[in-house]
Coordinates of C-alpha atoms in Angstrom, one line a residue:
M524 CA 64.7 -59.5 -69.2
M525 CA 62.8 -57.1 -67.1
T526 CA 62.9 -53.3 -68.1
S527 CA 61.8 -50.2 -66.2
H528 CA 59.0 -48.2 -67.8
L529 CA 60.3 -45.2 -65.9
N530 CA 63.6 -45.4 -67.8
D531 CA 61.6 -45.5 -71.2
T532 CA 59.3 -42.5 -70.1
P533 CA 61.1 -39.6 -68.2
L534 CA 58.6 -38.0 -65.8
G535 CA 59.0 -34.4 -66.9
A536 CA 56.6 -31.9 -65.2
P537 CA 53.5 -33.2 -63.6
V538 CA 50.2 -33.0 -65.6
F539 CA 47.1 -31.3 -64.0
E540 CA 44.4 -34.0 -64.0
C541 CA 40.8 -32.7 -64.3
I542 CA 38.6 -35.3 -62.7
S543 CA 35.0 -35.2 -63.9
Q544 CA 33.1 -36.6 -61.0
D545 CA 29.3 -37.2 -61.5
P546 CA 27.5 -34.7 -59.2
K547 CA 25.0 -37.6 -58.3
F548 CA 27.9 -39.3 -56.5
S549 CA 30.1 -38.3 -53.4
F550 CA 33.3 -39.8 -54.8
Y551 CA 34.8 -41.5 -58.0
W552 CA 35.7 -45.2 -57.9
H553 CA 37.5 -46.7 -61.0
C554 CA 39.8 -49.4 -62.0
H555 CA 42.4 -49.0 -64.9
D556 CA 45.3 -50.9 -66.7
F557 CA 48.8 -49.8 -67.1
P558 CA 50.0 -48.3 -69.4
A559 CA 46.9 -46.0 -69.7
P560 CA 46.3 -42.3 -70.4
I561 CA 45.7 -41.5 -66.7
A562 CA 48.5 -43.6 -65.5
R563 CA 51.0 -40.6 -65.5
W564 CA 52.9 -38.1 -63.3
N565 CA 50.0 -36.0 -62.4
Y566 CA 48.4 -33.9 -59.5
H567 CA 44.8 -32.7 -58.8
P568 CA 42.8 -31.1 -55.9
E569 CA 41.0 -34.4 -55.0
Y570 CA 42.2 -36.8 -52.3
E571 CA 43.1 -40.2 -53.9
L572 CA 43.3 -43.6 -52.4
H573 CA 45.4 -45.7 -54.7
L574 CA 45.8 -49.5 -54.7
I575 CA 48.1 -51.5 -56.9
R576 CA 46.8 -55.0 -57.5
Y577 CA 49.6 -56.4 -59.8
S578 CA 53.1 -55.8 -60.9
A579 CA 56.2 -54.1 -59.3
G580 CA 58.0 -50.9 -60.1
H581 CA 58.9 -47.3 -58.8
Y582 CA 56.4 -44.9 -57.4
F583 CA 56.7 -41.2 -56.7
V584 CA 54.7 -39.1 -54.3
G585 CA 56.0 -35.5 -54.0
D586 CA 59.6 -35.8 -53.5
Y587 CA 59.5 -39.4 -52.4
I588 CA 60.9 -42.2 -54.5
G589 CA 60.2 -45.9 -53.6
R590 CA 59.5 -49.3 -54.8
F591 CA 56.1 -50.9 -55.0
G592 CA 54.6 -54.3 -55.4
P593 CA 51.1 -55.8 -55.3
G594 CA 49.0 -54.6 -52.4
N595 CA 50.7 -51.1 -52.4
L596 CA 48.0 -48.8 -50.7
V597 CA 48.6 -45.1 -50.7
L598 CA 46.5 -42.1 -49.8
V599 CA 47.6 -38.9 -51.5
G600 CA 46.5 -35.4 -50.4
P601 CA 45.3 -32.6 -52.8
N602 CA 47.7 -31.3 -55.3
I603 CA 50.6 -33.6 -54.5
P604 CA 52.2 -34.9 -57.8
H605 CA 52.2 -38.8 -57.9
A606 CA 52.8 -41.6 -60.4
W607 CA 53.3 -45.5 -60.3
F608 CA 55.4 -46.9 -63.1
S609 CA 55.4 -50.6 -63.5
E610 CA 58.2 -52.8 -65.0
L611 CA 57.0 -54.3 -68.2
N612 CA 58.4 -57.0 -70.6
E613 CA 57.6 -58.2 -74.0
E614 CA 55.4 -61.1 -72.6
Q615 CA 53.3 -58.6 -70.6
P616 CA 53.2 -55.1 -72.3
V617 CA 49.9 -54.3 -70.6
I618 CA 48.9 -55.1 -66.9
K619 CA 45.1 -55.4 -66.8
G620 CA 43.3 -54.0 -63.9
R621 CA 46.5 -52.9 -62.1
D622 CA 45.1 -49.9 -60.3
V623 CA 41.9 -49.4 -58.2
V624 CA 41.5 -45.7 -57.4
L625 CA 39.1 -43.9 -55.1
Q626 CA 38.9 -40.0 -55.4
F627 CA 37.0 -37.6 -53.4
K628 CA 36.8 -33.9 -52.6
G629 CA 38.1 -32.3 -49.4
E630 CA 34.9 -30.0 -49.1
W631 CA 32.7 -33.2 -49.2
L632 CA 34.6 -34.8 -46.4
E633 CA 34.6 -31.6 -44.4
H634 CA 30.9 -31.3 -44.7
M635 CA 30.6 -35.0 -43.6
M636 CA 32.6 -34.3 -40.5
V637 CA 30.3 -31.3 -39.6
L638 CA 27.2 -33.4 -40.0
C639 CA 28.7 -36.5 -38.4
P640 CA 31.1 -35.5 -35.6
E641 CA 32.0 -39.2 -35.1
L642 CA 34.2 -38.9 -38.3
N643 CA 36.6 -36.5 -36.7
C644 CA 38.6 -39.6 -36.0
L645 CA 39.8 -39.2 -39.5
L646 CA 41.5 -35.7 -38.9
T647 CA 45.0 -36.9 -38.2
L648 CA 45.0 -39.2 -41.3
I649 CA 43.8 -36.4 -43.5
E650 CA 46.3 -34.1 -42.2
D651 CA 49.1 -36.6 -42.7
S652 CA 47.9 -37.3 -46.4
A653 CA 49.4 -33.9 -47.3
L654 CA 52.6 -35.6 -47.5
G655 CA 51.1 -38.9 -48.9
V656 CA 50.9 -42.0 -46.6
E657 CA 51.5 -45.6 -47.3
F658 CA 49.5 -48.2 -45.3
K659 CA 51.0 -51.5 -44.0
G660 CA 49.7 -54.5 -42.1
E661 CA 46.8 -56.8 -41.9
E662 CA 44.3 -53.8 -41.7
A663 CA 45.7 -52.3 -44.9
A664 CA 45.4 -55.7 -46.6
R665 CA 41.7 -56.0 -45.4
C666 CA 41.0 -52.4 -46.7
A667 CA 42.6 -53.2 -50.0
E668 CA 40.0 -56.1 -50.4
L669 CA 37.2 -53.9 -49.5
L670 CA 38.3 -51.3 -52.1
V671 CA 38.5 -53.8 -54.9
G672 CA 35.0 -55.1 -53.7
M673 CA 33.4 -51.8 -54.1
G674 CA 33.3 -52.5 -57.9
E675 CA 30.5 -55.1 -57.4
Q676 CA 28.5 -52.9 -54.9
D677 CA 25.4 -50.6 -55.5
N678 CA 25.9 -46.9 -54.7
A679 CA 24.6 -46.9 -51.2
S680 CA 26.7 -49.8 -50.3
R681 CA 29.8 -48.2 -51.8
L682 CA 29.4 -45.1 -49.7
L683 CA 29.2 -47.2 -46.5
T684 CA 32.2 -49.3 -47.4
M685 CA 34.2 -46.0 -48.2
L686 CA 33.5 -44.7 -44.7
T687 CA 34.5 -48.2 -43.3
I688 CA 37.8 -48.1 -45.2
L689 CA 38.7 -44.5 -44.2
R690 CA 38.0 -45.2 -40.5
S691 CA 39.9 -48.5 -40.7
L692 CA 43.0 -46.9 -42.4
A693 CA 42.9 -44.0 -39.8
Q694 CA 43.5 -46.7 -37.2
S695 CA 46.0 -48.8 -39.1
E696 CA 49.8 -48.8 -39.4
Y697 CA 51.0 -46.1 -41.8
H698 CA 53.9 -43.8 -42.5
T699 CA 54.2 -40.5 -44.4
L700 CA 56.1 -40.4 -47.7
A701 CA 57.2 -36.9 -48.9
G702 CA 59.5 -34.7 -47.0
R703 CA 58.2 -32.5 -44.3
G704 CA 56.9 -29.2 -45.6
Y705 CA 56.3 -30.6 -49.2
G706 CA 52.7 -31.1 -48.8
M707 CA 49.9 -28.7 -49.4
D708 CA 47.3 -27.3 -47.0
A709 CA 44.2 -28.9 -48.2
K710 CA 42.1 -25.9 -47.0
G711 CA 41.1 -23.9 -49.9
A712 CA 43.5 -25.8 -52.3
S713 CA 40.7 -26.7 -54.6
S714 CA 39.8 -23.3 -55.8
A715 CA 40.2 -22.6 -59.6
Q716 CA 42.7 -19.8 -58.9
V717 CA 44.9 -22.0 -56.9
D718 CA 44.8 -24.8 -59.4
A719 CA 45.7 -22.4 -62.1
V720 CA 48.7 -21.1 -60.2
L721 CA 49.9 -24.6 -59.2
R722 CA 49.5 -25.8 -62.8
Y723 CA 51.6 -22.9 -64.2
I724 CA 54.3 -23.5 -61.6
H725 CA 54.4 -27.2 -62.4
D726 CA 54.5 -26.5 -66.1
H727 CA 57.3 -23.7 -65.9
F728 CA 59.3 -24.6 -62.8
N729 CA 62.5 -24.9 -64.8
E730 CA 62.1 -21.3 -66.2
E731 CA 62.8 -18.0 -64.5
L732 CA 59.7 -17.6 -62.3
R733 CA 59.0 -14.3 -60.4
M734 CA 56.4 -14.1 -57.8
S735 CA 55.8 -10.5 -58.9
T736 CA 54.9 -11.6 -62.4
L737 CA 52.5 -14.4 -61.0
A738 CA 50.9 -11.8 -58.7
E739 CA 50.3 -9.3 -61.5
S740 CA 48.8 -12.1 -63.9
N741 CA 46.4 -13.0 -61.0
G742 CA 45.4 -9.4 -60.3
M743 CA 47.2 -9.3 -56.9
T744 CA 49.9 -7.2 -55.4
P745 CA 53.0 -9.2 -54.4
S746 CA 52.2 -9.1 -50.7
T747 CA 48.5 -10.2 -51.3
F748 CA 49.8 -13.2 -53.6
S749 CA 52.4 -14.0 -51.0
R750 CA 49.7 -14.5 -48.3
F751 CA 47.4 -16.3 -50.8
F752 CA 50.1 -18.7 -51.8
K753 CA 51.2 -19.4 -48.3
H754 CA 47.6 -20.2 -47.3
A755 CA 47.1 -22.5 -50.1
T756 CA 50.3 -24.4 -50.0
G757 CA 51.5 -23.9 -46.4
D758 CA 54.9 -22.7 -48.0
T759 CA 56.4 -19.6 -49.4
F760 CA 56.6 -19.2 -53.1
V761 CA 60.4 -19.3 -53.0
A762 CA 60.5 -22.4 -50.8
F763 CA 57.8 -24.2 -52.8
L764 CA 59.5 -23.6 -56.2
R765 CA 62.8 -24.8 -54.7
R766 CA 61.3 -28.1 -53.5
I767 CA 59.7 -28.6 -56.9
R768 CA 63.0 -28.1 -58.7
I769 CA 65.0 -30.2 -56.2
G770 CA 62.3 -33.0 -56.3
H771 CA 62.6 -33.1 -60.1
A772 CA 66.4 -33.1 -59.8
C773 CA 66.1 -36.2 -57.7
R774 CA 64.1 -38.1 -60.3
L775 CA 66.6 -37.2 -63.0
L776 CA 69.6 -38.2 -60.8
L777 CA 67.8 -41.6 -60.3
E778 CA 67.5 -41.9 -64.1
G779 CA 71.3 -41.5 -64.4
R780 CA 71.2 -40.2 -67.9
Q781 CA 72.6 -36.7 -67.2
S782 CA 75.5 -35.1 -65.5
I783 CA 74.8 -33.3 -62.2
A784 CA 75.7 -29.8 -64.0
D785 CA 73.2 -30.7 -66.8
I786 CA 70.5 -31.4 -64.3
C787 CA 71.2 -28.2 -62.4
F788 CA 70.4 -26.1 -65.3
E789 CA 67.5 -28.4 -66.5
V790 CA 65.5 -27.9 -63.4
G791 CA 65.9 -24.1 -63.5
Y792 CA 69.1 -23.2 -61.7
N793 CA 71.7 -21.0 -63.4
N794 CA 74.4 -21.6 -60.6
L795 CA 75.7 -25.0 -59.7
S796 CA 76.7 -23.8 -56.2
N797 CA 73.2 -22.7 -55.5
F798 CA 71.9 -25.8 -56.6
N799 CA 74.3 -28.0 -54.4
R800 CA 73.5 -25.8 -51.4
H801 CA 69.7 -26.0 -51.8
F802 CA 70.0 -29.7 -52.6
R803 CA 71.9 -30.4 -49.3
E804 CA 69.6 -28.2 -47.3
L805 CA 66.5 -30.2 -48.4
K806 CA 68.0 -33.7 -48.7
G807 CA 70.8 -33.7 -46.2
M808 CA 73.4 -34.7 -48.7
T809 CA 74.9 -33.6 -52.0
P810 CA 73.5 -34.5 -55.4
R811 CA 76.4 -36.9 -55.9
Q812 CA 75.8 -38.7 -52.6
Y813 CA 72.0 -38.8 -53.4
K814 CA 72.8 -40.5 -56.7
Q815 CA 75.1 -43.1 -55.0
N816 CA 72.7 -43.8 -52.1
T817 CA 69.6 -44.3 -54.5
A818 CA 71.5 -46.4 -57.1
D819 CA 70.0 -49.6 -55.5
L820 CA 66.5 -48.4 -56.4
M821 CA 67.1 -48.9 -60.1
P822 CA 65.9 -52.2 -61.5
K823 CA 68.8 -54.5 -62.4
E824 CA 69.1 -55.7 -66.0

């Protein structure tokens, strides 16, 4: 009988992942198993191209919830929370080599575009990755093969292959994942101060958060902090916090363990009416309707 790893491990608040990239290289390529310490609900300032080679399950990008299978290829922009949870059973408690991941800094790609204007063909894809994008079709399958093959290449060949993959993906069939407005503006989003603020919000979104308190702790006036936050995330502080809370509520509704009222209070609301209203504004339906409409996403026993 197949069980969902998601049901066994609730997501909770996303974890900030510090990626230690060797300064001798332009990007970080690696392959890992599932479960693994780095296979978790996390976010980071680097771009990430993520390939699932084996297994099926649920994946989350921002406020998007979907099913994945072998060949799932997704590009996630800076600071967008994401996770892939495979369905495991007693016969296969570990999926070896499930993930192939390519991570790179936005500053590096921006500098490459300045030096090589031909790479401006990537601009639209990079902008869309602020919402996460999933690739489909033959070109995506070919790029997935190239991504896996990078593991056998020398350093210079890897760089050429990476640029080939990005160019091909920019011209391939893809669609965005998270809701419009959820994504971050990648410009400036990798600074230590932005990272610290985002990490704090992600760790404390279910508490009473005041912009004035965050502004003071970061040595800013509320108006300065407001401009700083808008520039970093493309959203106001209040709207961003609301999206985080409602996105987490969606995942709790999908798990189906708690009542709507309990979820309301767990994600930081103290008023069920406001929770329902904000949920409808962002999702176009009530929490109860959302729970009913997404019931088919859950794996069947």
